[in-house]
Short mmCIF file of C-alpha atoms in Angstrom, two decimals:
data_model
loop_
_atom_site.label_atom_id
_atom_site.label_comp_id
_atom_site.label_asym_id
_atom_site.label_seq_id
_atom_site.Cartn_x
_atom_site.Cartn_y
_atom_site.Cartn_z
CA UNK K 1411 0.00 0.00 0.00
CA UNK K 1412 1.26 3.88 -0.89
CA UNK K 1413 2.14 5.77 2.52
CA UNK K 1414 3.09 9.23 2.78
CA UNK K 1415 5.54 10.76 4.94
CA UNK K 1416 6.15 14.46 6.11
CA UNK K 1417 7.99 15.73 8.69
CA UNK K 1418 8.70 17.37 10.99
CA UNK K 1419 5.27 17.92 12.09
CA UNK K 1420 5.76 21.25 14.24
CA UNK K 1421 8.41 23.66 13.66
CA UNK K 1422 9.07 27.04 15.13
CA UNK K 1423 11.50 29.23 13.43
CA UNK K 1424 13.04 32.69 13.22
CA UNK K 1425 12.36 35.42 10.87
CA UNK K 1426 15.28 35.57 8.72
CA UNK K 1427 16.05 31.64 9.25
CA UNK K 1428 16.42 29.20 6.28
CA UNK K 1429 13.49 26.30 6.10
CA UNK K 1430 13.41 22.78 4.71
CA UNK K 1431 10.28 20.51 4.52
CA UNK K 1432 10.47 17.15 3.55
CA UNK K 1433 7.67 14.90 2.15
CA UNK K 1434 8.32 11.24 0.97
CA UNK K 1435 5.71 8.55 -0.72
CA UNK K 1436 5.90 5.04 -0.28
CA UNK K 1437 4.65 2.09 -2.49
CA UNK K 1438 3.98 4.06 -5.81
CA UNK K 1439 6.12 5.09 -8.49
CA UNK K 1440 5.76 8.58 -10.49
CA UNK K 1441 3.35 10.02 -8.86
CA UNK K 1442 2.13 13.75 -8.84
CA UNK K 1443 3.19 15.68 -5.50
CA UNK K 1444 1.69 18.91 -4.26
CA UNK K 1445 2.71 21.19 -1.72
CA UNK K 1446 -0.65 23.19 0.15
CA UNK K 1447 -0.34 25.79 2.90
CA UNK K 1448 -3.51 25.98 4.89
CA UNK K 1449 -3.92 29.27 6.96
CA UNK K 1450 -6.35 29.54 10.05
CA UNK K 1451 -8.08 25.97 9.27
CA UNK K 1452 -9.52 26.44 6.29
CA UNK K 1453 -8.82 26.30 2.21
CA UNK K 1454 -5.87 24.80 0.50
CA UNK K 1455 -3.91 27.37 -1.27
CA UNK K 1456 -1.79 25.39 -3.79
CA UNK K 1457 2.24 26.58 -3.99
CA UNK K 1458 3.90 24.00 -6.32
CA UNK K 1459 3.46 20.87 -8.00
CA UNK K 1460 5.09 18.24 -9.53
CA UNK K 1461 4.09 15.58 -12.44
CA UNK K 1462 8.42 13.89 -12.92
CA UNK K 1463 11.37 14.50 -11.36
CA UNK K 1464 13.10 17.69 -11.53
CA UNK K 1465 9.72 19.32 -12.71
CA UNK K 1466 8.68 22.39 -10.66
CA UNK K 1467 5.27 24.18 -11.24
CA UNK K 1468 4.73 27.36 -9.02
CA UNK K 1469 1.43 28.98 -8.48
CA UNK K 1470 1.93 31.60 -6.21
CA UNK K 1471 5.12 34.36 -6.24
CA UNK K 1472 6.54 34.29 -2.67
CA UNK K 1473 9.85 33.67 -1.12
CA UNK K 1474 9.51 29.29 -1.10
CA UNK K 1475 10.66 27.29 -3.19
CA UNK K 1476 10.48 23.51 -3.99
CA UNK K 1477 12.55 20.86 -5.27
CA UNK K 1478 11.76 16.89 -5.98
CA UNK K 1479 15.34 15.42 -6.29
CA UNK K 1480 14.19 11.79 -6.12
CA UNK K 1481 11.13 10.14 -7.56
CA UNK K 1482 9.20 10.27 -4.63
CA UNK K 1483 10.59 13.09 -2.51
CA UNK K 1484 9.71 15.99 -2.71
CA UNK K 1485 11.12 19.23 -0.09
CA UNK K 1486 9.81 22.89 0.31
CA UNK K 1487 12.52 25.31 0.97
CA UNK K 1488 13.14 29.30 2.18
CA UNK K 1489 16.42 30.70 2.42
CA UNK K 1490 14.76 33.46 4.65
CA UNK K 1491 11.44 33.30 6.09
CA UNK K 1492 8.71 36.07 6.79
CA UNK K 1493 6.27 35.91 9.30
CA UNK K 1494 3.70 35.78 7.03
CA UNK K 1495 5.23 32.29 5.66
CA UNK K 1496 3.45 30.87 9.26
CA UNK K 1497 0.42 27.96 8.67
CA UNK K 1498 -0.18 24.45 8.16
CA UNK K 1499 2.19 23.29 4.67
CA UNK K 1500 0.56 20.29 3.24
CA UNK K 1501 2.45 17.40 1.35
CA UNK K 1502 0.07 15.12 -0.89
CA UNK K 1503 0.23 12.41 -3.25
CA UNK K 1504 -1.91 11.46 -6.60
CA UNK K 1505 -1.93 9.12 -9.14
CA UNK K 1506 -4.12 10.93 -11.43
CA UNK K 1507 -6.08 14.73 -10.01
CA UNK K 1508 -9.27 12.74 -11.37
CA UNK K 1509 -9.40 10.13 -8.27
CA UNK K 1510 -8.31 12.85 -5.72
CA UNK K 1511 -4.98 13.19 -3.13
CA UNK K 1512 -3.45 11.16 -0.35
CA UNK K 1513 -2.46 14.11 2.03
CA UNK K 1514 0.38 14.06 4.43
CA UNK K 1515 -0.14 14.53 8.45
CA UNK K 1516 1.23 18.27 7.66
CA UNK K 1517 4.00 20.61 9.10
CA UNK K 1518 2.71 23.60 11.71
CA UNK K 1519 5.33 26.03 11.12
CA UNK K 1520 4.98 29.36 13.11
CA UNK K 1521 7.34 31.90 12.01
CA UNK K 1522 8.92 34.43 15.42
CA UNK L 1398 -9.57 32.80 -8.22
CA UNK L 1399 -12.04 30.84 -6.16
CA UNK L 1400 -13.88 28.61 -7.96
CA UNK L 1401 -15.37 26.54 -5.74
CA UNK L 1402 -17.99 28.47 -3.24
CA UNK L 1403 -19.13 26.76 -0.09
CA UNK L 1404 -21.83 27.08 2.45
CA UNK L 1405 -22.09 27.51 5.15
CA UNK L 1406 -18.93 28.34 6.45
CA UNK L 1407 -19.71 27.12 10.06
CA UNK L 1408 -22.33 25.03 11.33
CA UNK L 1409 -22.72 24.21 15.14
CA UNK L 1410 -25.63 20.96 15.67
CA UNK L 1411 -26.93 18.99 18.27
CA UNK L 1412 -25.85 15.23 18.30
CA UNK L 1413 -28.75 13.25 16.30
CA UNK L 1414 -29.45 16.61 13.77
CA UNK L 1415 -29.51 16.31 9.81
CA UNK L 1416 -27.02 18.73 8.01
CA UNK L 1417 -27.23 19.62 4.55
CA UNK L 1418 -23.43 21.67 2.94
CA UNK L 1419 -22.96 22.88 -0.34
CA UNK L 1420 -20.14 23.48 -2.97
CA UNK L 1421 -21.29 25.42 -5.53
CA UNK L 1422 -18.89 26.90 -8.56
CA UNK L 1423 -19.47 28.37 -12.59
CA UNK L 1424 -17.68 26.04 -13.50
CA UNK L 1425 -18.26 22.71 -14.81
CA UNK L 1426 -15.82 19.91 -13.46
CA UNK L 1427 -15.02 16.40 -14.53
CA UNK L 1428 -14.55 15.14 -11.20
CA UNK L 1429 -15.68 16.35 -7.65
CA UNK L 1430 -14.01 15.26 -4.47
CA UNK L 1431 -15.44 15.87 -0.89
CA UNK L 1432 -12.44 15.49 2.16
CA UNK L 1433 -12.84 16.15 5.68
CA UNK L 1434 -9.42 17.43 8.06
CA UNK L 1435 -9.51 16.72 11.25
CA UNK L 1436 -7.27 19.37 13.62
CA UNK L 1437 -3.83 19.71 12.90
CA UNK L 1438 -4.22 16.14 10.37
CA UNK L 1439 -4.35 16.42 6.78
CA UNK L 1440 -7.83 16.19 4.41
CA UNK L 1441 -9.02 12.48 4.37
CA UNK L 1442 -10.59 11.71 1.15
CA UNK L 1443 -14.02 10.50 1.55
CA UNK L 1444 -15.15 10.06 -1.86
CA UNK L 1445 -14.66 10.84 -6.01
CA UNK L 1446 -17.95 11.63 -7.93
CA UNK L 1447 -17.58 11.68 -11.83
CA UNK L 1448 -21.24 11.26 -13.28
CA UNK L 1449 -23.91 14.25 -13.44
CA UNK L 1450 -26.46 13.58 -11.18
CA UNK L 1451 -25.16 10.61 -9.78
CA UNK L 1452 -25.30 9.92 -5.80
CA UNK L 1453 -22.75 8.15 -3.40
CA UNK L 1454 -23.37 6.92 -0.25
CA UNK L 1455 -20.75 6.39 2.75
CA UNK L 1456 -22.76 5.01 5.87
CA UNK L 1457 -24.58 8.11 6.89
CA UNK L 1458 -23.31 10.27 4.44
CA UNK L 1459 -24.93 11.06 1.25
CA UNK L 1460 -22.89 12.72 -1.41
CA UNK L 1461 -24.67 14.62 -4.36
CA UNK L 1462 -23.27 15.69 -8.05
CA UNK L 1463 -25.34 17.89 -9.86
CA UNK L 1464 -26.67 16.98 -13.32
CA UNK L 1465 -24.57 20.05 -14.95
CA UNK L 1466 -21.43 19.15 -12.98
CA UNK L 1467 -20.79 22.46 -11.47
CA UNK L 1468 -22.47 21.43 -7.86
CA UNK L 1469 -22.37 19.06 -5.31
CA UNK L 1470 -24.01 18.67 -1.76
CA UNK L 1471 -23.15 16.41 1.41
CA UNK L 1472 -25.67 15.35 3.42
CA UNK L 1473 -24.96 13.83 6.94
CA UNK L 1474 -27.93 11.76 8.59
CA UNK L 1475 -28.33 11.87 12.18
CA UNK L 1476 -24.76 13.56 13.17
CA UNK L 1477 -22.02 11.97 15.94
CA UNK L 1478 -19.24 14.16 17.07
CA UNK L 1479 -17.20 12.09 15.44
CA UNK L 1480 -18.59 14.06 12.54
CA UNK L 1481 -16.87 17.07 13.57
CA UNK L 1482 -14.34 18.45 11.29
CA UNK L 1483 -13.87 20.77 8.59
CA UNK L 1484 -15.54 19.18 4.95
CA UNK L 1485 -13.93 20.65 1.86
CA UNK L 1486 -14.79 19.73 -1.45
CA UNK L 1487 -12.06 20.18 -4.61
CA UNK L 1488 -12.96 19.79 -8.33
CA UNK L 1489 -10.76 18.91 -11.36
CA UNK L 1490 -11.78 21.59 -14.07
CA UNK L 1491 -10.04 22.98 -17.40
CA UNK L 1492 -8.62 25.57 -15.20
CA UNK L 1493 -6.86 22.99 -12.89
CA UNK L 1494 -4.32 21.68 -14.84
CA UNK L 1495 -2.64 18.79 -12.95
CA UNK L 1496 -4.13 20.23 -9.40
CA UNK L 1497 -7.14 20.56 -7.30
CA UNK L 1498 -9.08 23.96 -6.75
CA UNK L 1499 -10.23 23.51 -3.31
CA UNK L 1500 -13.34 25.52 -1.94
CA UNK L 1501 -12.44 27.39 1.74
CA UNK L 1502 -14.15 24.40 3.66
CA UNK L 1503 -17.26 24.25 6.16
CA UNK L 1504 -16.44 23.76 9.77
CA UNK L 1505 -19.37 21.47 11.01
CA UNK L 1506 -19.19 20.96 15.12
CA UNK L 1507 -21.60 18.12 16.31
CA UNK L 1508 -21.68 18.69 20.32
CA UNK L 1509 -23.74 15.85 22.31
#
């Protein structure tokens, strides 16, 4: 069965800092990967996807960034965070947008 | 840009109530998924409807797709807190590319 892995699960983190989340599927091969931030509990706001290795898509300007070195890994990055770069980052999984996403456990990151 | 609209945004019910929430959008979409996040967990996927029209039931939940695509409804018989949660629905339309638009979610709280 596919599992997906993101960690860590809370991080707290200076303004200024650098930032690296990591998100990792098991028992599936190409899939699509997303990275969500959820603010205050309520809509997904998509920031990148990725349909192959090495293949970005960004939807929103901002300071992040993402990168999917390995087939199923896939890590969010900031060289120097904002405050406003504080919520709940999503990690999830498809095999096709048509059947729907296998979401991570997510990463609370509050930004001081 | 929002395409998916839902209502209500919050609903507060008495264990044993009916509930009725709505995802609405101008759009028309292939496929239309309904999720529900628990606090601080990621969206569970509780079911994929492709067919105008067509109906899916999940124990006490009754899931709705609109004969023009571009609506669905959830309908929760006789409500348990276990209910409680926040129910987003996400569609796959020409303007989604390889991703989900999610709607901004209604927060349903089922208190014995």
């Amino acid at each position: 069965s596919q599992t997906i892995h993101q960690w860590p699960a809370t991080l707290v983190q200076p303004v200024g800092s650098p930032l690296s989340l990591e998100c990792t599927v098991e028992g599936t091969s190409n899939p699509n990967l997303y990275w969500y931030r959820q603010a205050a509990g309520r809509g997904l706001q998509l920031l990148f996807y990725s349909v192959g290795i090495g293949q970005i898509s960004s939807e929103v300007p901002q300071n992040l960034s993402a990168s999917r070195p390995q087939d199923r890994q896939f890590i969010l990055s900031s060289k120097k965070l904002l405050l406003s770069d504080s919520g709940f980052y999503l990690c999830a999984w498809s095999r096709h947008t048509y059947y729907g996403y296998t979401f991570g456990s997510g990463t609370r990151l509050t930004v001081v | 840009t929002q395409l998916l609209e839902q209502s209500p945004q919050f609903l507060s019910i008495q264990e044993g109530e009916n509930l009725t929430v709505y995802c609405n959008s101008s759009s028309v979409f292939s496929s239309l998924q309904w999720y529900r996040q628990e606090p601080g967990e990621g969206p569970v996927l509780l079911v994929t409807v492709v067919t105008g029209g067509e109906v899916k039931k999940l124990k006490r939940l009754t899931f709705q797709f609109g004969d023009a695509r571009k609506d669905s409804s959830l309908h929760i018989t006789a409500a348990q807190p276990g209910d409680t949660g926040l129910y987003l629905c996400a569609g796959v339309s020409v303007h989604s590319g390889y991703a989900l638009n999610f709607g901004k979610g209604t927060s349903l709280l089922v208190t014995p």
